[in-house]
mmCIF file of C-alpha atoms and ligand atoms in Angstrom:
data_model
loop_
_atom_site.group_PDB
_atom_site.id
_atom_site.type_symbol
_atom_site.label_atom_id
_atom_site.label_comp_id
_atom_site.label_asym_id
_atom_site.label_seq_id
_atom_site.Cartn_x
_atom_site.Cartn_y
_atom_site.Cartn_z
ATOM 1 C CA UNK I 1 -15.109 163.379 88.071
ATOM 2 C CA UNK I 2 -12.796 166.113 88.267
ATOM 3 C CA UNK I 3 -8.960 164.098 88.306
ATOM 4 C CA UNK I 4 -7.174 166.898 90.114
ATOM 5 C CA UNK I 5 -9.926 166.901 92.984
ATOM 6 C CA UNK I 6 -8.059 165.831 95.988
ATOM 7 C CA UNK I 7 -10.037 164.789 99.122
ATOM 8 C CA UNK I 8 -9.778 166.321 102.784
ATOM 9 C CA UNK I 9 -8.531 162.878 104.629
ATOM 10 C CA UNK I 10 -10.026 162.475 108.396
ATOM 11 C CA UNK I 11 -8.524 160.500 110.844
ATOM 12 C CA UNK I 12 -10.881 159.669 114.192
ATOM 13 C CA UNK I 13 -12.221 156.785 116.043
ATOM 14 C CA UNK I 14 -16.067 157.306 114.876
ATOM 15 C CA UNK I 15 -16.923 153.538 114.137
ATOM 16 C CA UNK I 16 -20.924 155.065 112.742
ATOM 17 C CA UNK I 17 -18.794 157.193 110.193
ATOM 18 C CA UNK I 18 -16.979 154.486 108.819
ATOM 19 C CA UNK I 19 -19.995 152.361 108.534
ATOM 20 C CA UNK I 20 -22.158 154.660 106.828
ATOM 21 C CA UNK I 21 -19.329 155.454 104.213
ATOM 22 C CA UNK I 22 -18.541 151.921 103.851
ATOM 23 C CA UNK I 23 -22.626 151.664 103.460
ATOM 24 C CA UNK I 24 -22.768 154.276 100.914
ATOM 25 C CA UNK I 25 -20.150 152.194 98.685
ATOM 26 C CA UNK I 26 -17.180 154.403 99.721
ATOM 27 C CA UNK I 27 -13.439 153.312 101.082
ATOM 28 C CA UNK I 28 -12.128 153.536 104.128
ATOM 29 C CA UNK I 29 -9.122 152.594 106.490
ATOM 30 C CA UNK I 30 -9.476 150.317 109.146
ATOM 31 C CA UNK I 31 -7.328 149.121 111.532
ATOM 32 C CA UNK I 32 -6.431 145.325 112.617
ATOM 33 C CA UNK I 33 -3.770 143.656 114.524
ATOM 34 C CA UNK I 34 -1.719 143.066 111.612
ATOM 35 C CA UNK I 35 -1.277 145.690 109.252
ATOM 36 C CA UNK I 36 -4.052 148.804 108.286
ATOM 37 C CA UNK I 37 -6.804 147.526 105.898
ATOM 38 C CA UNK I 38 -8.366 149.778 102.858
ATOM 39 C CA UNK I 39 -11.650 148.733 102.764
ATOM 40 C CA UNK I 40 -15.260 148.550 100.665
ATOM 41 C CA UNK I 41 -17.936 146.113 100.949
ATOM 42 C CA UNK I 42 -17.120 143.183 99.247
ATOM 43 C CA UNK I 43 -19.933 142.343 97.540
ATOM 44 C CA UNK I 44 -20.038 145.933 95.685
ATOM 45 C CA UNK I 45 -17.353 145.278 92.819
ATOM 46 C CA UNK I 46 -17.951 149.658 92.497
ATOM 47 C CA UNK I 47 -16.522 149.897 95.830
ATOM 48 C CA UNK I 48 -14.011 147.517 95.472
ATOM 49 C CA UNK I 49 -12.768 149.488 92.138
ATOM 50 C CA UNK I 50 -12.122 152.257 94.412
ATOM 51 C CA UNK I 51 -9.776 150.498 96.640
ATOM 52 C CA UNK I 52 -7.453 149.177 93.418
ATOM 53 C CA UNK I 53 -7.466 153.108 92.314
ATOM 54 C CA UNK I 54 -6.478 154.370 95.502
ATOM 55 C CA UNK I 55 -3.338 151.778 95.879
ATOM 56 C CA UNK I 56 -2.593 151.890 92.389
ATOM 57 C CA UNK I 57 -2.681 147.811 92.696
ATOM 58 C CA UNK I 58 -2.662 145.632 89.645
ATOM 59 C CA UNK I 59 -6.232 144.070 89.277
ATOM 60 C CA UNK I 60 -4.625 140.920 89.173
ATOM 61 C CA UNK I 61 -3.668 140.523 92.431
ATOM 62 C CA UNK I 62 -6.986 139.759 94.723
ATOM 63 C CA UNK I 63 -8.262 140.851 98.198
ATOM 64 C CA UNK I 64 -8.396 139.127 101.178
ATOM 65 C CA UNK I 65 -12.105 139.067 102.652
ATOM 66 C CA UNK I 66 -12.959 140.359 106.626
ATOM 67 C CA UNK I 67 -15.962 138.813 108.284
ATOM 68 C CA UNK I 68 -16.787 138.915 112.078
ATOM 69 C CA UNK I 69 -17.084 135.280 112.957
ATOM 70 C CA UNK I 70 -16.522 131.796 111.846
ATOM 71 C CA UNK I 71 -20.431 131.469 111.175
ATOM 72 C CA UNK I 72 -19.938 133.943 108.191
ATOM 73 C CA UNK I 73 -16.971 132.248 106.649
ATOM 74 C CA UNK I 74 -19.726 129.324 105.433
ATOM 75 C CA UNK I 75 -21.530 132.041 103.585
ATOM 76 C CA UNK I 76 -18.667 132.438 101.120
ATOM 77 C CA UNK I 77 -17.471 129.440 100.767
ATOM 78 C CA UNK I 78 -18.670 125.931 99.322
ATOM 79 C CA UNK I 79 -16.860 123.473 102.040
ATOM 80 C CA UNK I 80 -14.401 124.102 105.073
ATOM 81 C CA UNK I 81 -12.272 121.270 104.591
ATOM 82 C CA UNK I 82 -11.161 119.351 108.435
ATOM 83 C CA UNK I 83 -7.593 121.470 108.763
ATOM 84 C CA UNK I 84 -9.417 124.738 108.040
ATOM 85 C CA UNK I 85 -12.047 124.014 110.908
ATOM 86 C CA UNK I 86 -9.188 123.309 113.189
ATOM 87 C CA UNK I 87 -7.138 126.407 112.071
ATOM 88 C CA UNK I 88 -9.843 128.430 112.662
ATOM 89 C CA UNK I 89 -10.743 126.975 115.512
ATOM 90 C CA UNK I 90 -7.442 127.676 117.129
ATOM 91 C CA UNK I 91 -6.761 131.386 115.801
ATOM 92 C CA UNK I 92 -9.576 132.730 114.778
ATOM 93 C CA UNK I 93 -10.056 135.855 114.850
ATOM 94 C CA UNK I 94 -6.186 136.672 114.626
ATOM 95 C CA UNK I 95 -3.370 136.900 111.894
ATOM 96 C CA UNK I 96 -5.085 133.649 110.048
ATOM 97 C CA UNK I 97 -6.311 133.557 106.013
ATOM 98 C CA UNK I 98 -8.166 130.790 105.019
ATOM 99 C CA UNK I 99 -7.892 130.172 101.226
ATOM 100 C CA UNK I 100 -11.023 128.303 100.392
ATOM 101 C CA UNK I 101 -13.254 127.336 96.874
ATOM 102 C CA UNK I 102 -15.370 130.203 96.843
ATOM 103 C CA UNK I 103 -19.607 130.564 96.556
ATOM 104 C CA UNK I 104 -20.583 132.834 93.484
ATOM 105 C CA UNK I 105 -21.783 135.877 95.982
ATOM 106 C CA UNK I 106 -17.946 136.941 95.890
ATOM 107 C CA UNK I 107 -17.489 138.935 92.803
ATOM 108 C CA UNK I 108 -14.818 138.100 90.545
ATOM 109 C CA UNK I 109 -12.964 141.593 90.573
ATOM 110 C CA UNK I 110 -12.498 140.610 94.447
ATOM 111 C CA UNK I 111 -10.248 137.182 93.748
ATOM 112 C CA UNK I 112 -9.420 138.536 90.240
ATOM 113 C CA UNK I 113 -10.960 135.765 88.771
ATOM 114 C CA UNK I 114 -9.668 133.053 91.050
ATOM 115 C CA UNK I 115 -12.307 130.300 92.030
ATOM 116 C CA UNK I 116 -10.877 130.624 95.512
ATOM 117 C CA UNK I 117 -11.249 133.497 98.029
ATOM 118 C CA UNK I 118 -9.230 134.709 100.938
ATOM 119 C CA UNK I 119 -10.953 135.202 104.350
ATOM 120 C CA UNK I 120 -9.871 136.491 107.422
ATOM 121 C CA UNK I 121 -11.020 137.866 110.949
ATOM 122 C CA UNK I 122 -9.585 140.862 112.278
ATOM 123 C CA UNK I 123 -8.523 140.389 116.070
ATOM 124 C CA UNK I 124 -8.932 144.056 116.629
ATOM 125 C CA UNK I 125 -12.420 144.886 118.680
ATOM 126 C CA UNK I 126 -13.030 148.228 116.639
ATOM 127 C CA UNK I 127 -12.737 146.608 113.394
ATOM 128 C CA UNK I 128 -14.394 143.637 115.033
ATOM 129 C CA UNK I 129 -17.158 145.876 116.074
ATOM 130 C CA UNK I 130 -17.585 147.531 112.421
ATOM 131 C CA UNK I 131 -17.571 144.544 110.938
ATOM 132 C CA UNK I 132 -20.497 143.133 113.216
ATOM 133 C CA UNK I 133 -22.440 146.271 112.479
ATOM 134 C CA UNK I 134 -22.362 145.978 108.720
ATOM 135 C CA UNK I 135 -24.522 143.714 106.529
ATOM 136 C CA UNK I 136 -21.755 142.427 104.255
ATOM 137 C CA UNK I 137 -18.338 141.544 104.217
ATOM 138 C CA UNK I 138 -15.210 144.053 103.808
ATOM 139 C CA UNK I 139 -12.726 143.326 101.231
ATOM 140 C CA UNK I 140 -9.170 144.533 102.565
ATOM 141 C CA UNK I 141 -5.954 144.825 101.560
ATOM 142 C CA UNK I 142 -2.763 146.391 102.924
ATOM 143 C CA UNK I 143 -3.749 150.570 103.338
ATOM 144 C CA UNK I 144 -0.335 151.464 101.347
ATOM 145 C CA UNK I 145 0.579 152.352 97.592
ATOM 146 C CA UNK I 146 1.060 149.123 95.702
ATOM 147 C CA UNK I 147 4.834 147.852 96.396
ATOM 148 C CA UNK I 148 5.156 150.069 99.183
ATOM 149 C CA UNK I 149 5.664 149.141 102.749
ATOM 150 C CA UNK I 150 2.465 148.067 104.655
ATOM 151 C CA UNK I 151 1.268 150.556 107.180
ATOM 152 C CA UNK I 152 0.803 149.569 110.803
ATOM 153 C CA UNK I 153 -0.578 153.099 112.413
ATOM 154 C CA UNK I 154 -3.360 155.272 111.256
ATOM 155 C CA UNK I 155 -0.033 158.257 110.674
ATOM 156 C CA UNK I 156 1.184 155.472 108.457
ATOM 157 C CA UNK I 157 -1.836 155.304 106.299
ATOM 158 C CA UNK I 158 -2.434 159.546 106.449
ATOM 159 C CA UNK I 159 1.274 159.748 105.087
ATOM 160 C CA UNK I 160 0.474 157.638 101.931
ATOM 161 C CA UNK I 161 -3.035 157.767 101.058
ATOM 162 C CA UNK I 162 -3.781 161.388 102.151
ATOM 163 C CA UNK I 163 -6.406 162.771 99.385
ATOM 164 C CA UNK I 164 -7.177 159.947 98.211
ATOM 165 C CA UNK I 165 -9.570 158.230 100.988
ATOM 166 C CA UNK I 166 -12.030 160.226 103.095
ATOM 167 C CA UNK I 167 -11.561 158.522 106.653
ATOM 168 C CA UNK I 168 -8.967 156.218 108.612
ATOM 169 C CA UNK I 169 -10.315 154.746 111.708
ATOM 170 C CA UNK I 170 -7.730 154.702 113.855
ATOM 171 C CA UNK I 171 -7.150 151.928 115.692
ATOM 172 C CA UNK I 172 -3.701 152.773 117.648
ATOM 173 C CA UNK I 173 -0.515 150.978 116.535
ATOM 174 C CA UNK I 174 -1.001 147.606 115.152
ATOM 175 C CA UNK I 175 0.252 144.393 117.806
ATOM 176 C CA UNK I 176 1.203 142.045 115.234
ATOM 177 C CA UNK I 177 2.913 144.299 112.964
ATOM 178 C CA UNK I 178 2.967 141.959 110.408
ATOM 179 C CA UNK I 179 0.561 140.664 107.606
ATOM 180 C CA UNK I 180 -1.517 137.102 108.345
ATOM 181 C CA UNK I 181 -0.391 134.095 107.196
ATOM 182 C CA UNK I 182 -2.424 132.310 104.465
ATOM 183 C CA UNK I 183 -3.234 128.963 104.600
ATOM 184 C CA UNK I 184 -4.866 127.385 101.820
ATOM 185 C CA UNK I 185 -5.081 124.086 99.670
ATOM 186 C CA UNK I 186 -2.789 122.014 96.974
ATOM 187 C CA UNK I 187 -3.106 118.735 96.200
ATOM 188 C CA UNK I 188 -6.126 118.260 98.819
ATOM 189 C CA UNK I 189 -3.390 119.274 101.269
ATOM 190 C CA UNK I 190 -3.498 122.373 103.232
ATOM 191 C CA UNK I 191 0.055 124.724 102.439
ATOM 192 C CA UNK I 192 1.457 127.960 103.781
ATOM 193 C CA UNK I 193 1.005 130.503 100.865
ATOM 194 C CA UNK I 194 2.609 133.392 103.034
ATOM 195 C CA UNK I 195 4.448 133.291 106.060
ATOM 196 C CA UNK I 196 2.896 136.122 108.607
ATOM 197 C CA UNK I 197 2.002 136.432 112.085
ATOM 198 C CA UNK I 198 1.512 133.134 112.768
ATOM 199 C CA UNK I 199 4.230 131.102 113.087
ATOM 200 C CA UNK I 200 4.107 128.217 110.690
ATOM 201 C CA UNK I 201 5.568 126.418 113.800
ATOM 202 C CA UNK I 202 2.064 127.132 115.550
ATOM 203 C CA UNK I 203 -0.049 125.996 112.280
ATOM 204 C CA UNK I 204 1.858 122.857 112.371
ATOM 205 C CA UNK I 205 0.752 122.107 116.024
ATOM 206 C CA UNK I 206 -2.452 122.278 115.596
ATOM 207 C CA UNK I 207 -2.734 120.300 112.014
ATOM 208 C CA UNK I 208 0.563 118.516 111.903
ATOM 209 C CA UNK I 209 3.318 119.621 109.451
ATOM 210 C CA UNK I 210 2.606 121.002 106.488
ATOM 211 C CA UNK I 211 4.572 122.526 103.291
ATOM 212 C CA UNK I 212 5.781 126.173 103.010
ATOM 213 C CA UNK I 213 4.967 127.104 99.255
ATOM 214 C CA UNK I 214 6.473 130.802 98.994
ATOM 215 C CA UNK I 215 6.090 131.641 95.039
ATOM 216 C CA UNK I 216 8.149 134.350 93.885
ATOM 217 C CA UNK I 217 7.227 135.432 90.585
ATOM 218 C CA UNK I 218 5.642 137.761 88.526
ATOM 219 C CA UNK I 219 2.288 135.893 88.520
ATOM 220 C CA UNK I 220 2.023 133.551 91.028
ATOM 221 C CA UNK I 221 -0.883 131.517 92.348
ATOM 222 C CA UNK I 222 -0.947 134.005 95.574
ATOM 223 C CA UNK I 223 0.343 137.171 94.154
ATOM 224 C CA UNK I 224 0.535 138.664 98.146
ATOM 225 C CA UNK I 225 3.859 136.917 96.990
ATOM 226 C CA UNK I 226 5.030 138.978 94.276
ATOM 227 C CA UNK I 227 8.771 139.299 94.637
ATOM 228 C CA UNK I 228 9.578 142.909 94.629
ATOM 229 C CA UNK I 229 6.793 144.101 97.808
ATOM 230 C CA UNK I 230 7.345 145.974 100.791
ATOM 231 C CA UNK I 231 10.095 147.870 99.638
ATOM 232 C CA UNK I 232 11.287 151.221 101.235
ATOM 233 C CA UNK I 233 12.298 153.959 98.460
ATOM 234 C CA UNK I 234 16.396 153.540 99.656
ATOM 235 C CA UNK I 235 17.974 150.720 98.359
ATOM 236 C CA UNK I 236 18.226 147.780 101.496
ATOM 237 C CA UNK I 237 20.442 145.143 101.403
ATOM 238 C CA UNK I 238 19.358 141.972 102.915
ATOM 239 C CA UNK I 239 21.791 139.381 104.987
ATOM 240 C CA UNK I 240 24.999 141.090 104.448
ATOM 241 C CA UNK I 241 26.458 143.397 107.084
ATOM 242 C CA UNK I 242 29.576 144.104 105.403
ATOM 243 C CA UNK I 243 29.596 147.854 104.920
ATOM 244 C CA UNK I 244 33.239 148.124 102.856
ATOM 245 C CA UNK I 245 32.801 151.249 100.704
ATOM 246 C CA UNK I 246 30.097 152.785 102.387
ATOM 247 C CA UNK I 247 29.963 156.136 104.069
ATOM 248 C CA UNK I 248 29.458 154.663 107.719
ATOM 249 C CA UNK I 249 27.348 158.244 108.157
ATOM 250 C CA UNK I 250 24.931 157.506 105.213
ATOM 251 C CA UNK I 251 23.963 153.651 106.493
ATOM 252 C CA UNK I 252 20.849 152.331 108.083
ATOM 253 C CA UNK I 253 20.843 149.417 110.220
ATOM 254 C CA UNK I 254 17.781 146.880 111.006
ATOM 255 C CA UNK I 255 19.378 144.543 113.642
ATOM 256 C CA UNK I 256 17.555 141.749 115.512
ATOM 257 C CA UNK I 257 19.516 142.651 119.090
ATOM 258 C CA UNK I 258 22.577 144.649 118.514
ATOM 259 C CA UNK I 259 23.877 147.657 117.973
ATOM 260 C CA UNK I 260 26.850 148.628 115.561
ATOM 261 C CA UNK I 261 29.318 150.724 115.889
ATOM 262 C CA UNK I 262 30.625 153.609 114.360
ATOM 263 C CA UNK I 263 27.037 153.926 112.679
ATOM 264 C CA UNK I 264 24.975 156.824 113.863
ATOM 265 C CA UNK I 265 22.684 155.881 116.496
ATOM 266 C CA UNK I 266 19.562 157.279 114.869
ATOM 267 C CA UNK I 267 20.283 155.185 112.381
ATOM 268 C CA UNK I 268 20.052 152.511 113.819
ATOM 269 C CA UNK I 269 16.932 150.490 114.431
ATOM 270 C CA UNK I 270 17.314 147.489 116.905
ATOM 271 C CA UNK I 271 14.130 145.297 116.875
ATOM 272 C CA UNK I 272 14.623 143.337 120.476
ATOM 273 C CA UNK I 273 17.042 144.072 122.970
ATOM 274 C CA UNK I 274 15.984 140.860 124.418
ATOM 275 C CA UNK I 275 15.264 138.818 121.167
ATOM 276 C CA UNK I 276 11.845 138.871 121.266
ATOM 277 C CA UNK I 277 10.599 137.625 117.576
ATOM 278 C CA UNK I 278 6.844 138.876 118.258
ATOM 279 C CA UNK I 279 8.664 142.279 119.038
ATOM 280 C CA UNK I 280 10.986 142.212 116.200
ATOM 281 C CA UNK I 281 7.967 141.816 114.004
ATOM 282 C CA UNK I 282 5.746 144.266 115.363
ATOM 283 C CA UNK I 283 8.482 146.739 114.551
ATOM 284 C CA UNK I 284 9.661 145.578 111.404
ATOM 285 C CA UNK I 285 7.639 147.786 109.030
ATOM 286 C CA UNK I 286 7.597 151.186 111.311
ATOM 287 C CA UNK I 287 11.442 150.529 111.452
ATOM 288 C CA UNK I 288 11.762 150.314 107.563
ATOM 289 C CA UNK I 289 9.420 153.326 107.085
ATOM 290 C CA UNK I 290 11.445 155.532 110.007
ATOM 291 C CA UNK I 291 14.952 154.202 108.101
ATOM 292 C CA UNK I 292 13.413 155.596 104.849
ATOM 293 C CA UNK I 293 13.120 159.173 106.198
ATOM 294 C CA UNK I 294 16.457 159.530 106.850
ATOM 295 C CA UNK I 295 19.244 160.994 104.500
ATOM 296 C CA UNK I 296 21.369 157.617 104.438
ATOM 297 C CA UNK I 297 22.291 156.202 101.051
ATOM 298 C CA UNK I 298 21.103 152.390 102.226
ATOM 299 C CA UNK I 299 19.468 150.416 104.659
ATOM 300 C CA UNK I 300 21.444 147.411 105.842
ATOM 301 C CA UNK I 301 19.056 144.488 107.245
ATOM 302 C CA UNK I 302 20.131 141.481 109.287
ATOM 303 C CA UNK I 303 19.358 137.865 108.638
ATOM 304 C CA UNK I 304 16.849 136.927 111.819
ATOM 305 C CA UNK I 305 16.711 133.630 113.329
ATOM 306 C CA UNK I 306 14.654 131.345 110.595
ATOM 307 C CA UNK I 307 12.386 130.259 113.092
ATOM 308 C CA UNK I 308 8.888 130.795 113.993
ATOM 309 C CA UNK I 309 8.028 134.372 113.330
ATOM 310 C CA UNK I 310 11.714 135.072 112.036
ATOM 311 C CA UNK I 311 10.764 133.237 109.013
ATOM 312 C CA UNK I 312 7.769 135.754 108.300
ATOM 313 C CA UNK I 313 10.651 138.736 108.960
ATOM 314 C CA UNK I 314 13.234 137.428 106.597
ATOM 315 C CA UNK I 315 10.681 137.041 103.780
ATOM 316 C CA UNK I 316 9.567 140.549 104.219
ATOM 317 C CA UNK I 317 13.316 141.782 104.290
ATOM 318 C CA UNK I 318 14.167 139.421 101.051
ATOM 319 C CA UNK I 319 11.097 140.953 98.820
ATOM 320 C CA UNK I 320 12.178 144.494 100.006
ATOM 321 C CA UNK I 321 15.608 144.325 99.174
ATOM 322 C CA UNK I 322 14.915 143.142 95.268
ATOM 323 C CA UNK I 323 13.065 146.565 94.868
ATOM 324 C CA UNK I 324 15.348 149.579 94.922
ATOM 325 C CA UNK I 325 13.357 152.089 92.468
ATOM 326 C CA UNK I 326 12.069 155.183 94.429
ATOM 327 C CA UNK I 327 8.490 154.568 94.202
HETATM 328 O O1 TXA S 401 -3.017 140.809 107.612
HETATM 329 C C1 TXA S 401 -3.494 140.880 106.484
HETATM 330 O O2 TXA S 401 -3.707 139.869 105.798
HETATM 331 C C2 TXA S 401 -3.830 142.277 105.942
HETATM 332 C C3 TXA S 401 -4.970 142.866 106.768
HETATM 333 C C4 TXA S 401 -5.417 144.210 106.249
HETATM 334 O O3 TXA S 401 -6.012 141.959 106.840
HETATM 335 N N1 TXA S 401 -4.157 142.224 104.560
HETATM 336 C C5 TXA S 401 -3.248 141.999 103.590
HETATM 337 O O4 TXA S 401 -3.771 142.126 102.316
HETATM 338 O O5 TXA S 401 -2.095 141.741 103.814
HETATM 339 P P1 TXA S 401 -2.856 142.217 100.999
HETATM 340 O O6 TXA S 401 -3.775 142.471 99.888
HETATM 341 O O7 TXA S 401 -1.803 143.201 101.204
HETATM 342 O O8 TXA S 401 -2.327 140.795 100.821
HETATM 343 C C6 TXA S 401 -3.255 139.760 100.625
HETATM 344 C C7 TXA S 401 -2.758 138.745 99.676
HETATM 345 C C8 TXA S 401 -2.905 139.110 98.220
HETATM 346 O O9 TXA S 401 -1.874 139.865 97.705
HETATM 347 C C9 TXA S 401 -2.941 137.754 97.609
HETATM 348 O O10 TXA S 401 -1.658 137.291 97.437
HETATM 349 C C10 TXA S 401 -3.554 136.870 98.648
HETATM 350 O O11 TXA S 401 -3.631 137.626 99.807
HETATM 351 N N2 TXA S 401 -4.860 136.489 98.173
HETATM 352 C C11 TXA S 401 -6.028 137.096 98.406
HETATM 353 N N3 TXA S 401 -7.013 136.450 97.783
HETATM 354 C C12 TXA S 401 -6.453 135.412 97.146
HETATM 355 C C13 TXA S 401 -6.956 134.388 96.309
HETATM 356 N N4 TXA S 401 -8.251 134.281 96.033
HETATM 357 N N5 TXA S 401 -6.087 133.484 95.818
HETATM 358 C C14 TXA S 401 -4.775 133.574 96.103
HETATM 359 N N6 TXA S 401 -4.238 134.533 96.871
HETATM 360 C C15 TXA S 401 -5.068 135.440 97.397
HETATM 361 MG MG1 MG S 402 -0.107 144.238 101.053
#
């Protein structure tokens, strides 16, 4: 293979295209309500090589799983425990990851060697549709260099993985914005491995309350968690919006509602007028990514409420402020 050799990247809405690359044991872009997926077939550990290349993503940290119905999810797993039913019951398909003991069918380079595997079904009906055309599952992560921020629009995607994948299916902007929150098991208890769009608020209502288990650390159980992620390439400082010794011309703003002034307005990105959490986080990562072209010195980020899907916004902020490297 020729290293050099850079692809021609297509962007387009032709669903049979995507399918018969994915078919042939090729990657491609897809898009959900959450964030863009880089797909292969998950049972094809050569296709899922391709999509750890193509991120430049540790093989340690493993892939969350998209099937078309709840029916599949037994095929990959040995038991749905009671709370998953319910869960998936209640928001499936939609922002939801189940983390459940998985059947030997899933190869290992997928859940890098964990005996559990991540599933998950896309709300979005041309992903949906793919996915019910194909004879396996698609192994997915975030469409976006390792680190970087995740991409919610098929532009997104283009501007980072261009020559390295042959197609995005483009699926419009994404209406969550935001990655899925993972449920999964400790102690025979169910847990919150990542906060995402849906509000552990809404999990708790439908299974009663259950613990938030966020780890932070440089190998954690659910490395989706890994504490420097999502980070923009200018330094962003999280929770402080004291701006003493900064040129006020060379600052970026992410604020929930208001605007500041004496900041230039194009610099400023204002999630909800009307404080709107769901549209706060289906802007978060478009806002980072607009701040980042911009010839400002830092990105300053509010503290959102710590409720409901605040709590998935703040964690996102938090993990891209520890990063400040130009990736
Ligand atoms: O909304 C989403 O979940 C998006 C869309 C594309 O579906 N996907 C996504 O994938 O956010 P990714 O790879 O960026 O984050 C998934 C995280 C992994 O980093 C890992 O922490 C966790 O899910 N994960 C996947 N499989 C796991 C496993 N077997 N055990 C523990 N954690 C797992
Ligand atoms: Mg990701």
């Amino acid at each position: 293979m020729l290293t050099d050799f850079k692809m021609k990247t297509r962007i387009g809405k032709d669903i049979g295209y995507a399918k018969s690359l994915l078919e042939s044991g090729d990657i491609c872009a897809i898009p959900t309500e959450t964030v863009y997926g880089l797909a292969a077939n998950a049972l094809d550990s050569e296709a899922v090589v391709k999509i750890f290349e193509a991120k430049n993503r540790p093989r340690f940290d493993p892939l969350i799983v998209h099937v078309p119905s709840i029916q599949k999810i037994g095929d990959y797993v040995t038991e749905i425990p009671e709370w998953a039913g319910k869960l998936a019951g209640h928001f499936m398909p939609g922002p939801l990851t189940l983390l459940l003991e998985k059947k030997d069918i899933i190869p290992d380079i997928v859940t890098s060697g964990l005996p559990t595997v991540a599933l998950r079904i896309p709300s979005h009906p041309l992903t949906l549709e793919l996915l019910n055309e194909l004879n396996f599952p698609l192994a997915a992560p975030s469409a976006n260099p390792f680190g970087y921020i995740s991409p919610t629009s098929a532009q997104h995607v283009y501007d980072q993985l261009a020559g390295k994948i042959p197609y995005i299916l483009d699926g419009g902007d994404c209406s969550i914005g935001i990655e899925s929150t993972i449920v999964g098991e400790s102690g025979g208890k169910p847990v919150i491995l990542r906060l995402g769009g849906i509000s552990a608020e809404d999990i708790w209502g439908v299974i009663g309350k259950c613990e938030i288990q966020i780890h932070s650390s440089s190998n954690p159980v659910n490395p989706g968690n890994l504490e420097h992620h999502y980070a923009p390439r200018h330094k962003l400082i999280f929770d402080s919006m004291n701006f003493d010794g900064y040129d006020r011309n060379k600052i970026g703003i992410i604020s929930f509602q208001k605007e500041y002034p004496g900041i230039p307005l194009e610099h400023q990105q204002i999630l909800s007028h009307t404080g709107n959490l769901g549209e706060a986080a289906q802007k978060i990562f478009s806002a980072m990514r607009a701040l980042d072209s911009k010839e400002i010195r830092v990105i300053f980020a509010e503290r959102f409420p710590d409720e409901g899907l605040g709590r998935a916004i703040n964690d996102r902020l938090k993990r891209a402020s520890t990063q400040n490297t130009v990736l």
